[in-house]
Amino acid sequence: AFALRWDYIYQRRLAVERELTKDALKCQDILDYIKEAGLLKTACDFSPCYELLVREFLVNIPEECDNPLSKDYHKVFVRGKCINFSPVVINNYLGRSIEPKAELEVANDVVSSEITAGKVKVWPKKKLIPTSKLNVKYAILNRIGSTNWVPTKHATNVATNLGRFIYDVGTKVDYDYGSFIFDQTIKHIRSTAVKMPITFPSLLCGIILDQYPDIKVVTDTPKKRESGFTFHHKLFGNHNVADNVGTSADGAGTMTKK
């Protein structure tokens, strides 16, 4: 079973997070939203990303990792070590509250209206909103999110799950990001798809290395990152709609479901 799982996980693209550059960090409003969400460690100050360690971690996630009645509950054994892995562990690593409140379900139409400043009041039937319709705040959050949070190949459109994620960040909703990241990680043992990206790999490495700094082996080398995010200053002259949000490279990946 583990050998078969390795075949799928080995083929999946590692969605290595890109860092906010010093210039991007000067966008104080955007930085405040990311800080408030407790997602700073998903946008800068990353742990080194060790590809083999991440893949070994995913392969070894027990089937019953999310079953409270199992002895494997919230435990992953990697290289002879027992890693504690749960929404609470993730939230603690991010410096977030360990007592997330119940989620309030928001209609897609509310999301579309918010992220486009009222320009798209009903979420399109094709499930995609053009990025040109986003207001400045959400255009920037989308550029970060489409690479670091919900990796996607839809560079010119926003799908529902990414739209809802940046809505949560941009409205400072008390959303349980720890559970979201946990669920996205667990999906890798329950899917045979090879096009789904491996998200938050640097964060996973950070959690593992926090518990066992000596878990690395000689063959572990840090994964090279793409150049960081830099946003065009001309964006901030128009506070209604961002027709173009520039970064130093386009995000890539495959949309995952939320």
mmCIF file of N, CA and C in Angstrom, residues 62-172:
data_model
loop_
_atom_site.group_PDB
_atom_site.id
_atom_site.type_symbol
_atom_site.label_atom_id
_atom_site.label_comp_id
_atom_site.label_asym_id
_atom_site.label_seq_id
_atom_site.Cartn_x
_atom_site.Cartn_y
_atom_site.Cartn_z
ATOM 1 N N PRO A 62 -0.742 7.753 8.419
ATOM 2 C CA PRO A 62 -1.618 6.586 8.603
ATOM 3 C C PRO A 62 -3.036 6.857 8.109
ATOM 4 N N GLU A 63 -3.707 5.815 7.649
ATOM 5 C CA GLU A 63 -5.091 5.943 7.188
ATOM 6 C C GLU A 63 -5.992 6.506 8.288
ATOM 7 N N GLU A 64 -5.676 6.166 9.534
ATOM 8 C CA GLU A 64 -6.516 6.567 10.667
ATOM 9 C C GLU A 64 -5.981 7.812 11.376
ATOM 10 N N CYS A 65 -5.187 8.592 10.687
ATOM 11 C CA CYS A 65 -4.557 9.767 11.305
ATOM 12 C C CYS A 65 -5.576 10.777 11.836
ATOM 13 N N ASP A 66 -6.759 10.808 11.228
ATOM 14 C CA ASP A 66 -7.790 11.756 11.661
ATOM 15 C C ASP A 66 -8.921 11.087 12.429
ATOM 16 N N ASN A 67 -8.710 9.847 12.869
ATOM 17 C CA ASN A 67 -9.717 9.105 13.633
ATOM 18 C C ASN A 67 -9.373 9.153 15.123
ATOM 19 N N PRO A 68 -10.177 9.849 15.935
ATOM 20 C CA PRO A 68 -9.878 9.984 17.370
ATOM 21 C C PRO A 68 -9.801 8.650 18.112
ATOM 22 N N LEU A 69 -10.392 7.597 17.548
ATOM 23 C CA LEU A 69 -10.399 6.297 18.221
ATOM 24 C C LEU A 69 -9.176 5.452 17.876
ATOM 25 N N SER A 70 -8.341 5.943 16.975
ATOM 26 C CA SER A 70 -7.182 5.166 16.527
ATOM 27 C C SER A 70 -5.928 5.496 17.332
ATOM 28 N N LYS A 71 -5.066 4.501 17.473
ATOM 29 C CA LYS A 71 -3.765 4.718 18.131
ATOM 30 C C LYS A 71 -2.869 5.608 17.264
ATOM 31 N N ASP A 72 -3.215 5.710 15.983
ATOM 32 C CA ASP A 72 -2.433 6.544 15.059
ATOM 33 C C ASP A 72 -2.951 7.976 14.966
ATOM 34 N N TYR A 73 -3.919 8.309 15.810
ATOM 35 C CA TYR A 73 -4.552 9.631 15.750
ATOM 36 C C TYR A 73 -3.516 10.747 15.881
ATOM 37 N N HIS A 74 -3.438 11.573 14.839
ATOM 38 C CA HIS A 74 -2.552 12.746 14.812
ATOM 39 C C HIS A 74 -1.078 12.388 15.002
ATOM 40 N N LYS A 75 -0.696 11.205 14.510
ATOM 41 C CA LYS A 75 0.703 10.777 14.579
ATOM 42 C C LYS A 75 1.174 10.332 13.201
ATOM 43 N N VAL A 76 2.384 10.718 12.838
ATOM 44 C CA VAL A 76 2.991 10.281 11.581
ATOM 45 C C VAL A 76 4.417 9.838 11.892
ATOM 46 N N PHE A 77 4.735 8.594 11.526
ATOM 47 C CA PHE A 77 6.076 8.062 11.789
ATOM 48 C C PHE A 77 6.957 8.242 10.552
ATOM 49 N N VAL A 78 8.033 8.990 10.717
ATOM 50 C CA VAL A 78 8.953 9.281 9.617
ATOM 51 C C VAL A 78 10.384 9.081 10.099
ATOM 52 N N ARG A 79 11.131 8.292 9.374
ATOM 53 C CA ARG A 79 12.552 8.059 9.683
ATOM 54 C C ARG A 79 12.768 7.678 11.155
ATOM 55 N N GLY A 80 11.867 6.837 11.657
ATOM 56 C CA GLY A 80 11.996 6.346 13.025
ATOM 57 C C GLY A 80 11.531 7.318 14.097
ATOM 58 N N LYS A 81 10.968 8.450 13.682
ATOM 59 C CA LYS A 81 10.486 9.455 14.635
ATOM 60 C C LYS A 81 8.962 9.551 14.557
ATOM 61 N N CYS A 82 8.340 9.865 15.692
ATOM 62 C CA CYS A 82 6.888 10.061 15.726
ATOM 63 C C CYS A 82 6.586 11.554 15.710
ATOM 64 N N ILE A 83 6.057 12.029 14.585
ATOM 65 C CA ILE A 83 5.718 13.445 14.434
ATOM 66 C C ILE A 83 4.277 13.664 14.886
ATOM 67 N N ASN A 84 4.067 14.603 15.787
ATOM 68 C CA ASN A 84 2.708 14.999 16.152
ATOM 69 C C ASN A 84 2.205 15.961 15.082
ATOM 70 N N PHE A 85 1.061 15.601 14.481
ATOM 71 C CA PHE A 85 0.550 16.404 13.370
ATOM 72 C C PHE A 85 -0.963 16.504 13.475
ATOM 73 N N SER A 86 -1.450 17.710 13.710
ATOM 74 C CA SER A 86 -2.884 17.942 13.892
ATOM 75 C C SER A 86 -3.182 19.410 13.623
ATOM 76 N N PRO A 87 -4.477 19.774 13.506
ATOM 77 C CA PRO A 87 -4.808 21.197 13.346
ATOM 78 C C PRO A 87 -4.251 22.062 14.477
ATOM 79 N N VAL A 88 -4.267 21.553 15.705
ATOM 80 C CA VAL A 88 -3.744 22.312 16.845
ATOM 81 C C VAL A 88 -2.234 22.509 16.718
ATOM 82 N N VAL A 89 -1.523 21.452 16.312
ATOM 83 C CA VAL A 89 -0.071 21.552 16.117
ATOM 84 C C VAL A 89 0.238 22.599 15.046
ATOM 85 N N ILE A 90 -0.527 22.576 13.964
ATOM 86 C CA ILE A 90 -0.317 23.536 12.872
ATOM 87 C C ILE A 90 -0.596 24.959 13.356
ATOM 88 N N ASN A 91 -1.723 25.143 14.042
ATOM 89 C CA ASN A 91 -2.061 26.474 14.553
ATOM 90 C C ASN A 91 -1.011 26.981 15.534
ATOM 91 N N ASN A 92 -0.506 26.096 16.378
ATOM 92 C CA ASN A 92 0.551 26.491 17.315
ATOM 93 C C ASN A 92 1.803 26.938 16.566
ATOM 94 N N TYR A 93 2.162 26.186 15.524
ATOM 95 C CA TYR A 93 3.345 26.535 14.730
ATOM 96 C C TYR A 93 3.169 27.903 14.078
ATOM 97 N N LEU A 94 1.952 28.181 13.626
ATOM 98 C CA LEU A 94 1.653 29.463 12.983
ATOM 99 C C LEU A 94 1.511 30.597 13.998
ATOM 100 N N GLY A 95 1.440 30.243 15.282
ATOM 101 C CA GLY A 95 1.232 31.259 16.309
ATOM 102 C C GLY A 95 -0.204 31.716 16.391
ATOM 103 N N ARG A 96 -1.135 30.830 15.976
ATOM 104 C CA ARG A 96 -2.555 31.160 15.980
ATOM 105 C C ARG A 96 -3.231 30.608 17.233
ATOM 106 N N SER A 97 -4.489 31.005 17.435
ATOM 107 C CA SER A 97 -5.277 30.508 18.561
ATOM 108 C C SER A 97 -5.431 28.999 18.457
ATOM 109 N N ILE A 98 -5.334 28.312 19.595
ATOM 110 C CA ILE A 98 -5.505 26.852 19.569
ATOM 111 C C ILE A 98 -6.960 26.466 19.817
ATOM 112 N N GLU A 99 -7.820 27.468 19.985
ATOM 113 C CA GLU A 99 -9.240 27.209 20.192
ATOM 114 C C GLU A 99 -10.046 27.900 19.097
ATOM 115 N N PRO A 100 -9.972 27.390 17.864
ATOM 116 C CA PRO A 100 -10.704 28.041 16.771
ATOM 117 C C PRO A 100 -12.208 27.990 16.998
ATOM 118 N N LYS A 101 -12.872 29.067 16.644
ATOM 119 C CA LYS A 101 -14.326 29.134 16.810
ATOM 120 C C LYS A 101 -15.022 28.407 15.664
ATOM 121 N N ALA A 102 -16.313 28.132 15.862
ATOM 122 C CA ALA A 102 -17.098 27.468 14.822
ATOM 123 C C ALA A 102 -17.145 28.352 13.580
ATOM 124 N N GLU A 103 -17.071 27.710 12.418
ATOM 125 C CA GLU A 103 -17.063 28.464 11.163
ATOM 126 C C GLU A 103 -18.478 28.884 10.771
ATOM 127 N N LEU A 104 -18.591 30.088 10.244
ATOM 128 C CA LEU A 104 -19.859 30.554 9.712
ATOM 129 C C LEU A 104 -19.798 30.438 8.192
ATOM 130 N N GLU A 105 -20.717 29.676 7.626
ATOM 131 C CA GLU A 105 -20.724 29.465 6.179
ATOM 132 C C GLU A 105 -21.230 30.723 5.479
ATOM 133 N N VAL A 106 -20.448 31.220 4.544
ATOM 134 C CA VAL A 106 -20.816 32.418 3.791
ATOM 135 C C VAL A 106 -21.144 32.008 2.363
ATOM 136 N N ALA A 107 -22.228 32.564 1.814
ATOM 137 C CA ALA A 107 -22.638 32.232 0.451
ATOM 138 C C ALA A 107 -21.594 32.715 -0.552
ATOM 139 N N ASN A 108 -21.460 31.965 -1.649
ATOM 140 C CA ASN A 108 -20.494 32.332 -2.696
ATOM 141 C C ASN A 108 -20.748 33.732 -3.250
ATOM 142 N N ASP A 109 -22.028 34.109 -3.335
ATOM 143 C CA ASP A 109 -22.358 35.431 -3.874
ATOM 144 C C ASP A 109 -21.841 36.549 -2.965
ATOM 145 N N VAL A 110 -21.842 36.306 -1.670
ATOM 146 C CA VAL A 110 -21.293 37.285 -0.721
ATOM 147 C C VAL A 110 -19.788 37.424 -0.946
ATOM 148 N N VAL A 111 -19.142 36.284 -1.180
ATOM 149 C CA VAL A 111 -17.698 36.269 -1.436
ATOM 150 C C VAL A 111 -17.376 37.038 -2.711
ATOM 151 N N SER A 112 -18.102 36.739 -3.794
ATOM 152 C CA SER A 112 -17.810 37.383 -5.083
ATOM 153 C C SER A 112 -18.023 38.889 -5.012
ATOM 154 N N SER A 113 -19.057 39.311 -4.306
ATOM 155 C CA SER A 113 -19.327 40.742 -4.171
ATOM 156 C C SER A 113 -18.225 41.443 -3.378
ATOM 157 N N GLU A 114 -17.743 40.785 -2.332
ATOM 158 C CA GLU A 114 -16.689 41.371 -1.488
ATOM 159 C C GLU A 114 -15.367 41.486 -2.235
ATOM 160 N N ILE A 115 -14.939 40.410 -2.889
ATOM 161 C CA ILE A 115 -13.598 40.417 -3.491
ATOM 162 C C ILE A 115 -13.519 41.247 -4.771
ATOM 163 N N THR A 116 -14.695 41.596 -5.337
ATOM 164 C CA THR A 116 -14.707 42.436 -6.542
ATOM 165 C C THR A 116 -15.250 43.833 -6.254
ATOM 166 N N ALA A 117 -15.426 44.158 -4.977
ATOM 167 C CA ALA A 117 -15.987 45.455 -4.569
ATOM 168 C C ALA A 117 -17.340 45.704 -5.233
ATOM 169 N N GLY A 118 -18.165 44.652 -5.295
ATOM 170 C CA GLY A 118 -19.521 44.773 -5.809
ATOM 171 C C GLY A 118 -19.663 44.658 -7.307
ATOM 172 N N LYS A 119 -18.574 44.453 -8.032
ATOM 173 C CA LYS A 119 -18.643 44.374 -9.498
ATOM 174 C C LYS A 119 -19.213 43.035 -9.977
ATOM 175 N N VAL A 120 -19.030 41.977 -9.185
ATOM 176 C CA VAL A 120 -19.609 40.667 -9.515
ATOM 177 C C VAL A 120 -20.452 40.251 -8.318
ATOM 178 N N LYS A 121 -21.759 40.479 -8.420
ATOM 179 C CA LYS A 121 -22.642 40.238 -7.274
ATOM 180 C C LYS A 121 -23.106 38.789 -7.174
ATOM 181 N N VAL A 122 -23.013 38.059 -8.281
ATOM 182 C CA VAL A 122 -23.406 36.642 -8.286
ATOM 183 C C VAL A 122 -22.229 35.832 -8.809
ATOM 184 N N TRP A 123 -21.854 34.797 -8.057
ATOM 185 C CA TRP A 123 -20.712 33.978 -8.501
ATOM 186 C C TRP A 123 -21.062 33.301 -9.826
ATOM 187 N N PRO A 124 -20.217 33.434 -10.854
ATOM 188 C CA PRO A 124 -20.518 32.886 -12.187
ATOM 189 C C PRO A 124 -20.771 31.376 -12.169
ATOM 190 N N LYS A 125 -21.631 30.940 -13.070
ATOM 191 C CA LYS A 125 -21.949 29.508 -13.161
ATOM 192 C C LYS A 125 -20.735 28.681 -13.554
ATOM 193 N N LYS A 126 -19.804 29.310 -14.275
ATOM 194 C CA LYS A 126 -18.588 28.587 -14.673
ATOM 195 C C LYS A 126 -17.581 28.493 -13.527
ATOM 196 N N LYS A 127 -17.961 29.021 -12.370
ATOM 197 C CA LYS A 127 -17.163 28.901 -11.138
ATOM 198 C C LYS A 127 -15.885 29.737 -11.130
ATOM 199 N N LEU A 128 -15.684 30.586 -12.130
ATOM 200 C CA LEU A 128 -14.450 31.371 -12.205
ATOM 201 C C LEU A 128 -14.751 32.867 -12.312
ATOM 202 N N ILE A 129 -14.011 33.662 -11.549
ATOM 203 C CA ILE A 129 -14.103 35.120 -11.645
ATOM 204 C C ILE A 129 -12.792 35.635 -12.241
ATOM 205 N N PRO A 130 -12.853 36.462 -13.289
ATOM 206 C CA PRO A 130 -11.611 37.004 -13.866
ATOM 207 C C PRO A 130 -10.845 37.813 -12.821
ATOM 208 N N THR A 131 -9.536 37.651 -12.779
ATOM 209 C CA THR A 131 -8.736 38.401 -11.804
ATOM 210 C C THR A 131 -8.816 39.907 -12.051
ATOM 211 N N SER A 132 -9.142 40.298 -13.273
ATOM 212 C CA SER A 132 -9.259 41.730 -13.592
ATOM 213 C C SER A 132 -10.421 42.385 -12.845
ATOM 214 N N LYS A 133 -11.337 41.569 -12.325
ATOM 215 C CA LYS A 133 -12.490 42.099 -11.585
ATOM 216 C C LYS A 133 -12.178 42.326 -10.106
ATOM 217 N N LEU A 134 -11.069 41.787 -9.629
ATOM 218 C CA LEU A 134 -10.741 41.902 -8.209
ATOM 219 C C LEU A 134 -10.326 43.323 -7.844
ATOM 220 N N ASN A 135 -10.672 43.750 -6.627
ATOM 221 C CA ASN A 135 -10.148 45.037 -6.186
ATOM 222 C C ASN A 135 -8.696 44.856 -5.758
ATOM 223 N N VAL A 136 -8.017 45.953 -5.457
ATOM 224 C CA VAL A 136 -6.572 45.914 -5.217
ATOM 225 C C VAL A 136 -6.193 44.914 -4.136
ATOM 226 N N LYS A 137 -6.875 45.006 -2.996
ATOM 227 C CA LYS A 137 -6.539 44.140 -1.863
ATOM 228 C C LYS A 137 -6.599 42.668 -2.244
ATOM 229 N N TYR A 138 -7.700 42.283 -2.881
ATOM 230 C CA TYR A 138 -7.880 40.866 -3.204
ATOM 231 C C TYR A 138 -7.046 40.430 -4.405
ATOM 232 N N ALA A 139 -6.721 41.375 -5.285
ATOM 233 C CA ALA A 139 -5.819 41.036 -6.396
ATOM 234 C C ALA A 139 -4.456 40.628 -5.850
ATOM 235 N N ILE A 140 -3.986 41.360 -4.840
ATOM 236 C CA ILE A 140 -2.688 41.036 -4.236
ATOM 237 C C ILE A 140 -2.775 39.739 -3.440
ATOM 238 N N LEU A 141 -3.823 39.598 -2.631
ATOM 239 C CA LEU A 141 -3.993 38.357 -1.867
ATOM 240 C C LEU A 141 -4.125 37.155 -2.801
ATOM 241 N N ASN A 142 -4.763 37.374 -3.950
ATOM 242 C CA ASN A 142 -4.905 36.292 -4.924
ATOM 243 C C ASN A 142 -3.562 35.869 -5.498
ATOM 244 N N ARG A 143 -2.682 36.838 -5.764
ATOM 245 C CA ARG A 143 -1.366 36.489 -6.313
ATOM 246 C C ARG A 143 -0.563 35.665 -5.314
ATOM 247 N N ILE A 144 -0.679 36.017 -4.033
ATOM 248 C CA ILE A 144 0.004 35.234 -3.006
ATOM 249 C C ILE A 144 -0.672 33.875 -2.855
ATOM 250 N N GLY A 145 -1.993 33.904 -2.761
ATOM 251 C CA GLY A 145 -2.752 32.678 -2.509
ATOM 252 C C GLY A 145 -2.683 31.658 -3.619
ATOM 253 N N SER A 146 -2.637 32.125 -4.872
ATOM 254 C CA SER A 146 -2.630 31.187 -5.998
ATOM 255 C C SER A 146 -1.309 30.432 -6.109
ATOM 256 N N THR A 147 -0.305 30.879 -5.363
ATOM 257 C CA THR A 147 0.982 30.184 -5.322
ATOM 258 C C THR A 147 1.205 29.481 -3.988
ATOM 259 N N ASN A 148 0.921 30.176 -2.885
ATOM 260 C CA ASN A 148 1.288 29.670 -1.559
ATOM 261 C C ASN A 148 0.173 28.966 -0.803
ATOM 262 N N TRP A 149 -1.085 29.326 -1.043
ATOM 263 C CA TRP A 149 -2.179 28.804 -0.221
ATOM 264 C C TRP A 149 -3.050 27.789 -0.953
ATOM 265 N N VAL A 150 -3.524 28.160 -2.125
ATOM 266 C CA VAL A 150 -4.354 27.256 -2.933
ATOM 267 C C VAL A 150 -3.779 27.277 -4.348
ATOM 268 N N PRO A 151 -2.658 26.589 -4.580
ATOM 269 C CA PRO A 151 -1.957 26.652 -5.872
ATOM 270 C C PRO A 151 -2.867 26.324 -7.052
ATOM 271 N N THR A 152 -2.748 27.126 -8.103
ATOM 272 C CA THR A 152 -3.621 26.954 -9.263
ATOM 273 C C THR A 152 -2.923 27.353 -10.553
ATOM 274 N N LYS A 153 -3.375 26.770 -11.654
ATOM 275 C CA LYS A 153 -2.885 27.154 -12.979
ATOM 276 C C LYS A 153 -3.748 28.257 -13.583
ATOM 277 N N HIS A 154 -4.866 28.558 -12.915
ATOM 278 C CA HIS A 154 -5.777 29.577 -13.445
ATOM 279 C C HIS A 154 -5.266 30.970 -13.096
ATOM 280 N N ALA A 155 -4.205 31.398 -13.755
ATOM 281 C CA ALA A 155 -3.561 32.676 -13.421
ATOM 282 C C ALA A 155 -4.462 33.879 -13.681
ATOM 283 N N THR A 156 -5.415 33.740 -14.610
ATOM 284 C CA THR A 156 -6.260 34.886 -14.953
ATOM 285 C C THR A 156 -7.667 34.774 -14.377
ATOM 286 N N ASN A 157 -7.923 33.715 -13.619
ATOM 287 C CA ASN A 157 -9.246 33.517 -13.030
ATOM 288 C C ASN A 157 -9.131 33.049 -11.587
ATOM 289 N N VAL A 158 -10.194 33.273 -10.837
ATOM 290 C CA VAL A 158 -10.245 32.835 -9.440
ATOM 291 C C VAL A 158 -11.371 31.824 -9.283
ATOM 292 N N ALA A 159 -11.043 30.613 -8.851
ATOM 293 C CA ALA A 159 -12.053 29.589 -8.605
ATOM 294 C C ALA A 159 -12.595 29.737 -7.184
ATOM 295 N N THR A 160 -13.676 29.011 -6.910
ATOM 296 C CA THR A 160 -14.404 29.181 -5.654
ATOM 297 C C THR A 160 -13.539 28.995 -4.417
ATOM 298 N N ASN A 161 -12.761 27.908 -4.384
ATOM 299 C CA ASN A 161 -12.016 27.622 -3.151
ATOM 300 C C ASN A 161 -10.936 28.662 -2.860
ATOM 301 N N LEU A 162 -10.255 29.149 -3.895
ATOM 302 C CA LEU A 162 -9.262 30.208 -3.694
ATOM 303 C C LEU A 162 -9.957 31.516 -3.323
ATOM 304 N N GLY A 163 -11.080 31.788 -3.983
ATOM 305 C CA GLY A 163 -11.842 33.003 -3.687
ATOM 306 C C GLY A 163 -12.290 33.051 -2.234
ATOM 307 N N ARG A 164 -12.760 31.913 -1.744
ATOM 308 C CA ARG A 164 -13.209 31.850 -0.353
ATOM 309 C C ARG A 164 -12.031 32.011 0.610
ATOM 310 N N PHE A 165 -10.871 31.478 0.235
ATOM 311 C CA PHE A 165 -9.694 31.583 1.101
ATOM 312 C C PHE A 165 -9.258 33.042 1.244
ATOM 313 N N ILE A 166 -9.134 33.745 0.107
ATOM 314 C CA ILE A 166 -8.687 35.144 0.190
ATOM 315 C C ILE A 166 -9.766 36.024 0.819
ATOM 316 N N TYR A 167 -11.032 35.628 0.675
ATOM 317 C CA TYR A 167 -12.126 36.336 1.364
ATOM 318 C C TYR A 167 -11.934 36.232 2.874
ATOM 319 N N ASP A 168 -11.637 35.037 3.348
ATOM 320 C CA ASP A 168 -11.428 34.830 4.786
ATOM 321 C C ASP A 168 -10.266 35.675 5.303
ATOM 322 N N VAL A 169 -9.179 35.720 4.520
ATOM 323 C CA VAL A 169 -8.019 36.525 4.926
ATOM 324 C C VAL A 169 -8.374 38.013 4.895
ATOM 325 N N GLY A 170 -9.018 38.439 3.815
ATOM 326 C CA GLY A 170 -9.300 39.860 3.613
ATOM 327 C C GLY A 170 -10.380 40.436 4.500
ATOM 328 N N THR A 171 -11.257 39.588 5.045
ATOM 329 C CA THR A 171 -12.312 40.075 5.945
ATOM 330 C C THR A 171 -11.987 39.770 7.402
ATOM 331 N N LYS A 172 -10.814 39.174 7.624
ATOM 332 C CA LYS A 172 -10.356 38.828 8.981
ATOM 333 C C LYS A 172 -11.336 37.905 9.702
#
